[in-house]
Coordinates of C-alpha atoms in Angstrom, one line a residue:
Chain A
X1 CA -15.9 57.5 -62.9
X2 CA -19.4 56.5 -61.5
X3 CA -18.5 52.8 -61.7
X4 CA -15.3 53.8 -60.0
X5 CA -16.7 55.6 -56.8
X6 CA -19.2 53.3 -56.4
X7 CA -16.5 50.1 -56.4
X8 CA -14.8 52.5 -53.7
X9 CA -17.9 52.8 -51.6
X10 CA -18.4 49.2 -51.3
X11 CA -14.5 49.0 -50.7
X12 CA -14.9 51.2 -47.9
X13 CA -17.7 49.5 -46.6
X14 CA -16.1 46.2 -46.1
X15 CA -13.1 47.9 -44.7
X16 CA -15.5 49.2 -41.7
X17 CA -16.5 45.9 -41.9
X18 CA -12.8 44.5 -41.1
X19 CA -12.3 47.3 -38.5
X20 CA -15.4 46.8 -35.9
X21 CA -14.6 42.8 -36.9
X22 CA -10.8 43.6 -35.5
X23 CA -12.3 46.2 -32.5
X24 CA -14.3 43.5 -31.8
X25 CA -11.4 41.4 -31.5
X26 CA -9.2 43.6 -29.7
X27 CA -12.5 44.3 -26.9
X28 CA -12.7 40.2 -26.8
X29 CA -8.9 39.8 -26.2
X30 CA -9.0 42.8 -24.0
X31 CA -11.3 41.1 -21.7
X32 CA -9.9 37.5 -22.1
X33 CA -6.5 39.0 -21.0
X34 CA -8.1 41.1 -18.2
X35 CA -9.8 37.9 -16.7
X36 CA -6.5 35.9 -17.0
X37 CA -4.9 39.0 -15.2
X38 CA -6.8 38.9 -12.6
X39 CA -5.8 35.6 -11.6
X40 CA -2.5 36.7 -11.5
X41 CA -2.7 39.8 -10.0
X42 CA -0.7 40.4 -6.8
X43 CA -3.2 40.3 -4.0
X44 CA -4.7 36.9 -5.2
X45 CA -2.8 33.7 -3.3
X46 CA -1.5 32.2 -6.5
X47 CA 0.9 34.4 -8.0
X48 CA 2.4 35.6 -3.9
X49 CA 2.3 33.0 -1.8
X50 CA 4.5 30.1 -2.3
X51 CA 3.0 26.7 -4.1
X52 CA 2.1 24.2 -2.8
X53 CA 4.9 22.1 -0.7
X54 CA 5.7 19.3 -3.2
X55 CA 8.2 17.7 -1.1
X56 CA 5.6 17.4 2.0
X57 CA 3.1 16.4 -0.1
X58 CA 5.0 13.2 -1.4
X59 CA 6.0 12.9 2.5
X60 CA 2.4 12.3 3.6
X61 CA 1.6 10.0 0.7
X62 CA 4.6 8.1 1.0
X63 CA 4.0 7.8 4.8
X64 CA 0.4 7.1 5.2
X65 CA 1.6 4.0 2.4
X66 CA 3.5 2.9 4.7
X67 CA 2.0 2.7 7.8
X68 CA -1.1 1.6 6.4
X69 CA -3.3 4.7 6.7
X70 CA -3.6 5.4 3.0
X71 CA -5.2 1.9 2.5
X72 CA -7.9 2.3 5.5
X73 CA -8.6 5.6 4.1
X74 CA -9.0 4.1 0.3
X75 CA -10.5 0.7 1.7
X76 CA -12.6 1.3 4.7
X77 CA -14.0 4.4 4.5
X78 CA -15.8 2.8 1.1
X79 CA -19.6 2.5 2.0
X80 CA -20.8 0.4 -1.3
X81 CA -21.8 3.3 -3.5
X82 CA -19.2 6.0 -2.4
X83 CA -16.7 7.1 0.6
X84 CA -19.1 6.9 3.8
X85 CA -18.0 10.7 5.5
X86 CA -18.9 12.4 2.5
X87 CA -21.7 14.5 1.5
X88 CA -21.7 12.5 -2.2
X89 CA -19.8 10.0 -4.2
X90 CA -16.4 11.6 -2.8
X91 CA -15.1 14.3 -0.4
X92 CA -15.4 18.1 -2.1
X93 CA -14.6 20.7 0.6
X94 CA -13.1 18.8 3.4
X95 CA -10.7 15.9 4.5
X96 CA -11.9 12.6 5.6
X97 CA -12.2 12.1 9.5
X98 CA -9.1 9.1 9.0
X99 CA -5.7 9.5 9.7
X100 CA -4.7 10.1 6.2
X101 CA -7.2 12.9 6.0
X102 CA -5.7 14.7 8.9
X103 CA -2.5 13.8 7.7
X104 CA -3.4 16.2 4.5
X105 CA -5.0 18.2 6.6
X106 CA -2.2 19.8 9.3
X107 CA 0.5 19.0 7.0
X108 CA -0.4 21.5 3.8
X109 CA -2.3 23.7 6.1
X110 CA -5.8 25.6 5.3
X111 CA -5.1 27.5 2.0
X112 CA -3.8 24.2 0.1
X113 CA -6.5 22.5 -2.2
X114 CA -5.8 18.9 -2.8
X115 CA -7.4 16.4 -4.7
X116 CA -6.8 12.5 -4.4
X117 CA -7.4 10.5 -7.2
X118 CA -7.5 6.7 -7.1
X119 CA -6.6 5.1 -10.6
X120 CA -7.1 1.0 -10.8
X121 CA -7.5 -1.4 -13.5
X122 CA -10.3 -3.3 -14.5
X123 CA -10.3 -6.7 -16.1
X124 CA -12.6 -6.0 -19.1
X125 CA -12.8 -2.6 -19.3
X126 CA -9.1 -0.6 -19.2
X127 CA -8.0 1.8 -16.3
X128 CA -10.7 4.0 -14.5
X129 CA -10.3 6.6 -11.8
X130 CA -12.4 7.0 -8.6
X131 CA -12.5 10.3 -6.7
X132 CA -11.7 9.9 -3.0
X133 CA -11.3 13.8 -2.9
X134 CA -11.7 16.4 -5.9
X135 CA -12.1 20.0 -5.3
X136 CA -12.1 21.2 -9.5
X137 CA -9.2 21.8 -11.8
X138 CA -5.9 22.2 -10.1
X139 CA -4.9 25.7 -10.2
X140 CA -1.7 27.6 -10.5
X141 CA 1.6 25.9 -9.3
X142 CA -0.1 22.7 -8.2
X143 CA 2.3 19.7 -7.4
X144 CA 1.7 15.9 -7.6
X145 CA 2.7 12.9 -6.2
X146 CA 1.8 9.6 -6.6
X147 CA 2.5 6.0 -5.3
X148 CA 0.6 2.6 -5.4
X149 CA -0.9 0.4 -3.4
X150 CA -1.6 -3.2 -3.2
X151 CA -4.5 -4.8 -2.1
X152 CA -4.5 -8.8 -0.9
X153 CA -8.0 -10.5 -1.4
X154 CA -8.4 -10.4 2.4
X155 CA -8.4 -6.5 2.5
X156 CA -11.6 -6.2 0.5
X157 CA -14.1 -7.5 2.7
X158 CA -16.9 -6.6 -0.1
X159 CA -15.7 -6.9 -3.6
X160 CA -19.1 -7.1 -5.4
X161 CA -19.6 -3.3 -4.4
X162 CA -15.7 -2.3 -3.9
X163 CA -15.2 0.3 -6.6
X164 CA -12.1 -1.9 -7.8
X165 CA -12.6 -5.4 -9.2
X166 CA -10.1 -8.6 -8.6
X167 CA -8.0 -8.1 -11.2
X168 CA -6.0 -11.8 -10.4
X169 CA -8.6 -14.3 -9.2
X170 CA -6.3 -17.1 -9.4
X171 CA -3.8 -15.5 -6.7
X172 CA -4.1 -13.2 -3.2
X173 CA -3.5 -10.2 -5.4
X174 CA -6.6 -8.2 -5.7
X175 CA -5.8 -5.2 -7.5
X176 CA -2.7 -2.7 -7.6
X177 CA -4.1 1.0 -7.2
X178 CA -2.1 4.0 -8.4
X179 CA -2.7 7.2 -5.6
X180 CA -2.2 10.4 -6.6
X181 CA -2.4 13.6 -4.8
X182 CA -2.7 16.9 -6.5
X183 CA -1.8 20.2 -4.3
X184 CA -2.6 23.6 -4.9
X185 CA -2.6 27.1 -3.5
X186 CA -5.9 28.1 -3.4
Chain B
X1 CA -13.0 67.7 -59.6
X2 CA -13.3 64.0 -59.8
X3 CA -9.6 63.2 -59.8
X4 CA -9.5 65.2 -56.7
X5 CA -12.2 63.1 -55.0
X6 CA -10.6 59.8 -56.4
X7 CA -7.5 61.1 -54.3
X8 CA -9.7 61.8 -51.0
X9 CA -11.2 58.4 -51.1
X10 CA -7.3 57.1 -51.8
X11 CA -6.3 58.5 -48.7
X12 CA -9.7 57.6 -46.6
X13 CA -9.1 54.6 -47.9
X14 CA -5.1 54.3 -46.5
X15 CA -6.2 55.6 -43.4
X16 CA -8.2 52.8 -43.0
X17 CA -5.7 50.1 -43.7
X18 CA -3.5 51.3 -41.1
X19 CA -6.2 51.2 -38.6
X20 CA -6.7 48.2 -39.7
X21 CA -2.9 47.5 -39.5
X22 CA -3.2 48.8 -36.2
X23 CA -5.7 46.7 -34.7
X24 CA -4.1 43.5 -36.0
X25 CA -0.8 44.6 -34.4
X26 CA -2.6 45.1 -31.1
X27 CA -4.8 41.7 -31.5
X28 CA -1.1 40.2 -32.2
X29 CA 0.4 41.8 -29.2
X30 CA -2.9 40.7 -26.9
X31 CA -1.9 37.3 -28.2
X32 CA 1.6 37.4 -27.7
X33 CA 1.3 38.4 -24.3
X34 CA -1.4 35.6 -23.8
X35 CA 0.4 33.4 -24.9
X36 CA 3.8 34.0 -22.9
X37 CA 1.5 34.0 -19.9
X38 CA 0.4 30.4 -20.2
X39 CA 4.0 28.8 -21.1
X40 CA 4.8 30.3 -17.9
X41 CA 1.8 28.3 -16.4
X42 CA 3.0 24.9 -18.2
X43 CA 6.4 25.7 -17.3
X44 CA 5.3 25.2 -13.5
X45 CA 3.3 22.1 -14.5
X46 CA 6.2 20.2 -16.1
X47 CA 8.6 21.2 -13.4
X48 CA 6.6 18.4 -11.2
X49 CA 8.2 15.8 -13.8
X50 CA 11.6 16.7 -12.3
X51 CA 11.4 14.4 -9.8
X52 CA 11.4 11.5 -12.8
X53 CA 14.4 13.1 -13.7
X54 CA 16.2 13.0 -10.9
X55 CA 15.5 9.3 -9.9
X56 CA 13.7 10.6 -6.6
X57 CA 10.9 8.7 -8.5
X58 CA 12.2 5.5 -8.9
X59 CA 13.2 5.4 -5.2
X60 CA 9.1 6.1 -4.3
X61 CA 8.3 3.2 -6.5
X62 CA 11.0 0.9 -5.5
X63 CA 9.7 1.4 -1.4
X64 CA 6.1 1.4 -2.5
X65 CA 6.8 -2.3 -3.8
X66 CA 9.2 -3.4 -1.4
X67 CA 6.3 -2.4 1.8
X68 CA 3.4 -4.3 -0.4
X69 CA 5.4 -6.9 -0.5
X70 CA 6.8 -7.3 3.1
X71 CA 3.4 -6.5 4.2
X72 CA 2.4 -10.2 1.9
X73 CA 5.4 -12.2 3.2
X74 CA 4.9 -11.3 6.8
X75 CA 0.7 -12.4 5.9
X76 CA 2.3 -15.9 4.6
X77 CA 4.7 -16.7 7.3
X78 CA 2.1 -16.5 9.7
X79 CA -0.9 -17.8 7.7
X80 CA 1.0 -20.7 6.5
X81 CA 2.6 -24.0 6.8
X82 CA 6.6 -23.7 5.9
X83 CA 6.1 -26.0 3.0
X84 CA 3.3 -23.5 1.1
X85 CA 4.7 -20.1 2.0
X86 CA 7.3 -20.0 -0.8
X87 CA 4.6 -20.9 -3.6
X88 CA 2.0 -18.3 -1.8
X89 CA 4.6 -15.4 -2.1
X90 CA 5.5 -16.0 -5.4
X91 CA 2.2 -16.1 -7.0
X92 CA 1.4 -13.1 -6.2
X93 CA 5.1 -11.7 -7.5
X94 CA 4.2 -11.7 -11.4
X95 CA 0.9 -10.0 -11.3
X96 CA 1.7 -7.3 -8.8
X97 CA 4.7 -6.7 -11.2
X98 CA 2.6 -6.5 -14.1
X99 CA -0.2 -4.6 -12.6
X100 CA 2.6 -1.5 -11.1
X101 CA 4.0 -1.5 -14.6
X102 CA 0.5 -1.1 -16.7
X103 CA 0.0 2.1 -14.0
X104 CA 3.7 4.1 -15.0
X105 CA 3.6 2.5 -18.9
X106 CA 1.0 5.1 -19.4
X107 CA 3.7 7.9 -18.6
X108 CA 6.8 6.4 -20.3
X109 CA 8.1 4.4 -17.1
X110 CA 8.7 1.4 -17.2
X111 CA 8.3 -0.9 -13.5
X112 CA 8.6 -4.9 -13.3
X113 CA 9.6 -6.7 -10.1
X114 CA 10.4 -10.0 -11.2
X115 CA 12.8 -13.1 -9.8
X116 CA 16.4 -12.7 -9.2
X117 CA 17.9 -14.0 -12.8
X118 CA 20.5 -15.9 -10.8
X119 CA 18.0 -17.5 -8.2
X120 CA 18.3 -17.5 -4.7
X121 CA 15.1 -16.0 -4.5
X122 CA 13.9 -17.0 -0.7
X123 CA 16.5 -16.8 2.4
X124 CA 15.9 -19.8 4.8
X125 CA 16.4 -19.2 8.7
X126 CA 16.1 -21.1 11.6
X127 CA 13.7 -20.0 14.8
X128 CA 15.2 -21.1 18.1
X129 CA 13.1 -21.1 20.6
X130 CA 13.3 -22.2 24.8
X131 CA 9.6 -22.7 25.6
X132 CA 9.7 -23.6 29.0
X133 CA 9.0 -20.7 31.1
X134 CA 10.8 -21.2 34.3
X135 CA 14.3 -22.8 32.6
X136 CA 17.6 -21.1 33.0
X137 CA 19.3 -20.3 29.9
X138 CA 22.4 -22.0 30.9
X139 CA 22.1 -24.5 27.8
X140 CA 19.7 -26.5 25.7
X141 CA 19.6 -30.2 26.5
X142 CA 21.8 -31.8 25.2
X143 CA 25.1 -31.6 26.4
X144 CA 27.5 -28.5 27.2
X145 CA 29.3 -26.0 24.7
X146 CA 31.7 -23.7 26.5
X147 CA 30.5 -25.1 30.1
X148 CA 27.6 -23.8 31.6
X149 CA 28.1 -20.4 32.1
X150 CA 29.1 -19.6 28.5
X151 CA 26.9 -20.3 25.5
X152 CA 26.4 -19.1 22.0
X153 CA 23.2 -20.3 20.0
X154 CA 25.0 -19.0 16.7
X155 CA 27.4 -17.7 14.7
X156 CA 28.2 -15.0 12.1
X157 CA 24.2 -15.1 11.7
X158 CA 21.6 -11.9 10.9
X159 CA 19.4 -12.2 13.5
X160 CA 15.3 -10.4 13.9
X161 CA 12.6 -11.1 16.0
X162 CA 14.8 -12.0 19.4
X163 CA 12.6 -12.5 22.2
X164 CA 13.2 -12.9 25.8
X165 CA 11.0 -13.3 28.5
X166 CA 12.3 -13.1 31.5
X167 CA 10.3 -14.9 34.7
X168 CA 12.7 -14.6 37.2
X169 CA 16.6 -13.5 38.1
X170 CA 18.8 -15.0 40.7
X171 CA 20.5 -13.3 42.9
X172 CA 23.7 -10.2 42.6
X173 CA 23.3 -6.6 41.9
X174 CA 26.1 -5.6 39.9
X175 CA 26.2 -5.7 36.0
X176 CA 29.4 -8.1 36.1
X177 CA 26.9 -10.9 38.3
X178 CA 24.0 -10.5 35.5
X179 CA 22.6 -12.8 32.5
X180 CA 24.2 -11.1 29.3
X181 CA 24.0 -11.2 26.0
X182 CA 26.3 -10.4 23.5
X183 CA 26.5 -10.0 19.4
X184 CA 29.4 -10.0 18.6
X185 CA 30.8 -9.0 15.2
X186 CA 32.9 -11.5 13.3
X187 CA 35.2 -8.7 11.9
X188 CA 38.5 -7.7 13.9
X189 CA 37.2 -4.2 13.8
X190 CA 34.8 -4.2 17.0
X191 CA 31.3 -3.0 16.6
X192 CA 29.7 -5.6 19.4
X193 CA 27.0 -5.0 21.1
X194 CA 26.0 -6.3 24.2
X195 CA 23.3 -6.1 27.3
X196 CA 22.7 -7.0 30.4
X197 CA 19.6 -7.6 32.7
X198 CA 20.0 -7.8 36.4
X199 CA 18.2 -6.6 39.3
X200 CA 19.3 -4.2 42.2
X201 CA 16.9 -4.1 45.4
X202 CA 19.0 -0.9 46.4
X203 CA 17.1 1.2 44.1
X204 CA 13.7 2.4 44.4
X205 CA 10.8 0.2 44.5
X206 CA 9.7 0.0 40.7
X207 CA 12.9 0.2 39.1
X208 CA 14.5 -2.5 40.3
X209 CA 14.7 -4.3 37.2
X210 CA 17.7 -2.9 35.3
X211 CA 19.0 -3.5 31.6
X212 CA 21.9 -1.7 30.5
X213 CA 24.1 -1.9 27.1
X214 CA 27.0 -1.2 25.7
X215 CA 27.7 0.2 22.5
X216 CA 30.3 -0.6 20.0
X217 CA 31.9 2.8 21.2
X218 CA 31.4 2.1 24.8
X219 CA 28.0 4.2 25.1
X220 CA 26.7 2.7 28.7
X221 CA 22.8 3.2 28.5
X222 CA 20.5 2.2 30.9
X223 CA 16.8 1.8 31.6
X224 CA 14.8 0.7 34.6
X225 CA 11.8 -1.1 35.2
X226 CA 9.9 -3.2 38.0
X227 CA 10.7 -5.7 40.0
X228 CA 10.8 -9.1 38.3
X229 CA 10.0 -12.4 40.4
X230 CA 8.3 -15.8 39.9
X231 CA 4.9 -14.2 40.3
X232 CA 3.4 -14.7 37.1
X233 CA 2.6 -11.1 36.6
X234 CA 6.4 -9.9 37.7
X235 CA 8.1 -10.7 34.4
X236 CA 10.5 -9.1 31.7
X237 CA 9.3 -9.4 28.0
X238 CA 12.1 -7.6 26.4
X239 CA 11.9 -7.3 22.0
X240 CA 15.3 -6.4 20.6
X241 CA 14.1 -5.7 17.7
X242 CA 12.3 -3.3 19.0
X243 CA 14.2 -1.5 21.7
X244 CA 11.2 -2.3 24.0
X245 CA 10.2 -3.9 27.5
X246 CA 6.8 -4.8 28.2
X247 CA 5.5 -3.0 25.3
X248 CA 7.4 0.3 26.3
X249 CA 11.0 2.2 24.7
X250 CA 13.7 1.0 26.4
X251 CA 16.6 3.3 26.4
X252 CA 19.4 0.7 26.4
X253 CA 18.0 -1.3 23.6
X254 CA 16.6 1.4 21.2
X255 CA 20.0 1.9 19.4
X256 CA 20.5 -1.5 19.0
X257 CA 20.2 -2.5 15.4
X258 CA 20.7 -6.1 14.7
X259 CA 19.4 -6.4 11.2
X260 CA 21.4 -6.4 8.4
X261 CA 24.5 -7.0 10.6
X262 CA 26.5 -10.5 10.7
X263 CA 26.9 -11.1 14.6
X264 CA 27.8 -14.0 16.5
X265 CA 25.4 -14.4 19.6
X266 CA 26.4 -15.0 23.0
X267 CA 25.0 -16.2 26.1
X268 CA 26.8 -15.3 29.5
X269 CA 25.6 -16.2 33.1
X270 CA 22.4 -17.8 31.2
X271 CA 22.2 -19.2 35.0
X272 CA 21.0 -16.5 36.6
X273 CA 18.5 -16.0 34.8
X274 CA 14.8 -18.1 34.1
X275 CA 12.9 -17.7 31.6
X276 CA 12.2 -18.4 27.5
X277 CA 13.3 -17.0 24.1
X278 CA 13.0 -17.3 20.6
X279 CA 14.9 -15.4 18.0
X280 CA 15.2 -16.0 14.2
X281 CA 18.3 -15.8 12.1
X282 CA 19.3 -16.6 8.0
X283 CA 20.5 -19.5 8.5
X284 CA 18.7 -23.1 8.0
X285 CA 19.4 -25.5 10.8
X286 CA 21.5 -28.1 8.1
X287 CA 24.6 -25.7 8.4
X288 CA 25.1 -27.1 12.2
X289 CA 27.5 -26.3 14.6
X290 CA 29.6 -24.3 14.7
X291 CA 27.3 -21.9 12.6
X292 CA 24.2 -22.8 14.5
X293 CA 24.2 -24.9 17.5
X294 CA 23.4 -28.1 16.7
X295 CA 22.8 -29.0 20.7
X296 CA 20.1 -26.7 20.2
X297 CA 17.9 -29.1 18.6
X298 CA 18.2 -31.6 20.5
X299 CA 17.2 -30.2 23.5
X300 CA 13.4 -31.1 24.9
X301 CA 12.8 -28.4 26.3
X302 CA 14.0 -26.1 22.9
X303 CA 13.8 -26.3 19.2
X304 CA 15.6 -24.9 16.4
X305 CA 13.2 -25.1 13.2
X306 CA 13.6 -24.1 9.7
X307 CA 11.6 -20.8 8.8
X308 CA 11.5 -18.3 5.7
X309 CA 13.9 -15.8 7.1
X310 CA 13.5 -13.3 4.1
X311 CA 13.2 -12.9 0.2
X312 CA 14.9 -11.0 -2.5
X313 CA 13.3 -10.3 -5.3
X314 CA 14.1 -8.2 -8.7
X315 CA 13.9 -4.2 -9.2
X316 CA 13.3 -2.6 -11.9
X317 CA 12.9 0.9 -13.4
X318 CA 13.4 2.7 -16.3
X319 CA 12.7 6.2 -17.5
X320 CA 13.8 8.3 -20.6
X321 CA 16.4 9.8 -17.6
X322 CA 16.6 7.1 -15.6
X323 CA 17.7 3.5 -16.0
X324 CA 17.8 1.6 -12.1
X325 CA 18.0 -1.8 -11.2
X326 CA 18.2 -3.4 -7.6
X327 CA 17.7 -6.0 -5.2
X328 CA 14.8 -6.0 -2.6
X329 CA 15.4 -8.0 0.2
X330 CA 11.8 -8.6 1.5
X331 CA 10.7 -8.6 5.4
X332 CA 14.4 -8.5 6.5
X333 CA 13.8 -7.7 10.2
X334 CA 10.0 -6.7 10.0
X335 CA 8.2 -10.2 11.1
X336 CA 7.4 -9.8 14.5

């Protein structure tokens, strides 16, 4: 009977064990769900106000493709070692001072994030992506749209620091960039 | 005693495993809802991909190319001689095909722009051009078709880049006394357009200069500009293809949309009027008259020479939702 109550103690011990372990779960899931909530919660911008226009974004990317703004912006505005009107390698926090820019700029309108990502083959080393403006992780409701773009040898005026390399030395082509624009509310 | 305190800890014991039960229902429940919460999240995030779906995406693509492209053909017609322009646009065709496709590969799409499989892959034109500033427009050299007050350069033609320069006007006021030109559809159907340019002293000084069209429906519109006269400065340079007059919108002309139209192209009262021209249209100077003027050419003071009018190249796209295929006709009224 001894053995017996003692068997039970230890019983009971691990059982207290298995309850602060699932309190403790139920406290961390509590929080992890209160943190996610607040994201969503009705006075924050991404769970009232509409997302982000998707059709005016592709609009403005398709447009500035067009009529040639997109590749002054992405050509350019390149300084050598990053994009000349920006505080570092890219723009965080602000449009560029080019057409394209303002184009972003007045057509999503203050509250819209956006981040424009250049992807472009290199010879030996696969696809990489260059930043031409990155603001963090989209957020809720974010649209994309993407097109590309071709560059001729004769728009690169400096290849040996452009952030693309020739990716057709034998022809005009110099490389085909893929431009995406992310938009969010936020 | 002890079989009373065996049952105690029984029922200690069972309280505990439904709190325990409890708090792994609740943990489940936190989860659940967790869960639910963030499949509403990529629910929003693959709602983007609709636009694959719906083929909106294979249009993007499709003008994406078809600008890159126009923007290298318009670089090789005027970079280079007529005999290397077809080899410079086609080298670049394969790679820029291949390079589009490795970019949309990556998400299931697959791009190429390639040659039309039947050839036929470049559109020859002719340019006509009077050079000499200060010659009617009666006729080219060369002899007379339709006597001299009635002309036609071409027929049944597409026609871009028409250019007139007008130096000087003779005489009349009325629309029915001035230099016009006509395009005239081949089909029984109508849809001609036509303009004239003449001046009219009675209006006031600056707008003497008038060009007005009509419509295929009879729409009369008119714009006004200044006086034109031999001084070298008092001229007319008036892009069709454009709608414009010395660089600015022209009214009459702006609705006028001769690409991707078959017209035949008239000359009327080309004696009242001095001046030069050039235009471009798809056809190469070996059809000959009737379909382009042979006289033309023979003229010495005008030329008809064989140009790259346009290209067509190969479209394709193809999706897990989407299968599209197409034609692009490449700088079809865009060379300026």
């Amino acid at each position: 009977m001894i053995g017996d109550n003692k068997y039970t103690t230890e019983e009971r011990g691990q059982l207290f064990a298995l309850e602060g372990l699932l309190a403790a779960l139920v406290v961390l899931a509590g929080i992890a769900f209160a943190l996610q909530a607040t994201v969503l919660t009705p006075s924050t911008s991404g769970a009232t106000e509409a997302p982000a226009d998707a059709t005016m974004v592709n609009s403005i990317l398709t447009t500035a493709a067009e009529n040639g703004e997109l590749q002054t912006a992405l050509v350019n505005d390149w300084g050598g070692a990053g994009f000349s009107g920006s505080a570092g390698q890219w723009y965080t926090g602000s449009y560029p001072s080019n057409d394209f820019g303002t184009a972003l700029e007045q057509g999503l309108g203050p509250t819209v994030t956006v981040n424009v990502l250049i992807y472009h083959r290199q010879p030996m080393d696969g696809h990489q992506q260059t930043r031409f403006i990155y603001n963090g992780a989209p957020g809720d409701g974010a649209v994309r749209s993407s097109t590309t773009l071709t560059l001729y040898d004769r728009d690169v005026s400096n290849p040996g620091t452009f952030y693309a390399e020739d990716v057709s030395p034998s022809t005009e082509l110099y490389n085909v960039l893929e431009v995406e624009v992310v938009a969010w509310q936020g | 005693m002890a079989g009373v305190a065996f049952g105690e800890s029984r029922e200690i014991e069972r309280g505990q495993l439904l709190l325990a039960g409890a708090f792994v229902l609740a943990v489940a429940l936190i989860g659940l809802t967790v869960v639910l919460t963030s499949s509403s999240y990529t629910g929003t995030l693959a709602s983007q991909e609709s636009e694959v779906v719906r083929g909106s995406d294979a249009i993007t693509v499709r003008d994406s190319v078809d600008t890159d492209l126009t923007r290298h053909f318009r670089y090789v017609f005027e970079n280079y001689a007529p005999s290397n322009r077809r080899a410079q646009f086609k080298s670049v065709l394969f790679p820029i095909g291949n390079e589009t496709n490795t970019h949309y590969a990556s998400r299931g799409r697959m791009v190429n722009v390639t040659e039309p499989p039947s050839g036929g892959m470049f559109i020859e034109g002719t340019r006509f051009k009077q050079v000499e500033p200060f010659q009617k427009f009666t006729q080219p050299a060369g002899g007379g078709t339709g006597g001299t007050d009635y002309w036609y350069p071409a027929e049944n033609v597409e026609l871009r880049n028409a250019t007139i320069v007008v130096n000087n006007i003779l005489g009349g006021n009325q629309p029915e006394e001035a230099f016009n030109m006509s395009l005239d559809t081949p089909a029984a159907a109508g849809g001609n357009w036509s303009f004239v340019v003449y001046e009219d002293f009675s209006r006031p000084s600056g707008e003497e200069l008038i060009i007005r069209s009509r419509s295929p429906t009879d729409t009369v519109r008119t714009c006004y500009r200044d006086e034109v006269s031999s001084s070298s400065s008092k001229k007319a340079t008036i892009h069709l293809h454009n709608g414009t007059v010395n660089g600015d919108d022209c009214d009459a002309l702006t609705p006028i949309d001769p690409g991707r139209h078959k017209y035949t192209l008239n000359f009327t009262r080309g004696e009242k009027v001095f001046g030069k021209y050039w235009m471009i249209v798809d056809k190469p100077p070996t059809e000959g008259s009737p379909t382009l003027n042979s006289k033309f050419a023979a003229g010495t003071r005008s030329t008809a020479e064989p140009v790259l009018f346009g290209a067509r190249v190969r479209y394709r796209y193809h999706s897990g939702t989407v299968a599209y295929e197409t034609n692009i006709d490449i700088a079809h009224r865009e060379i300026s």
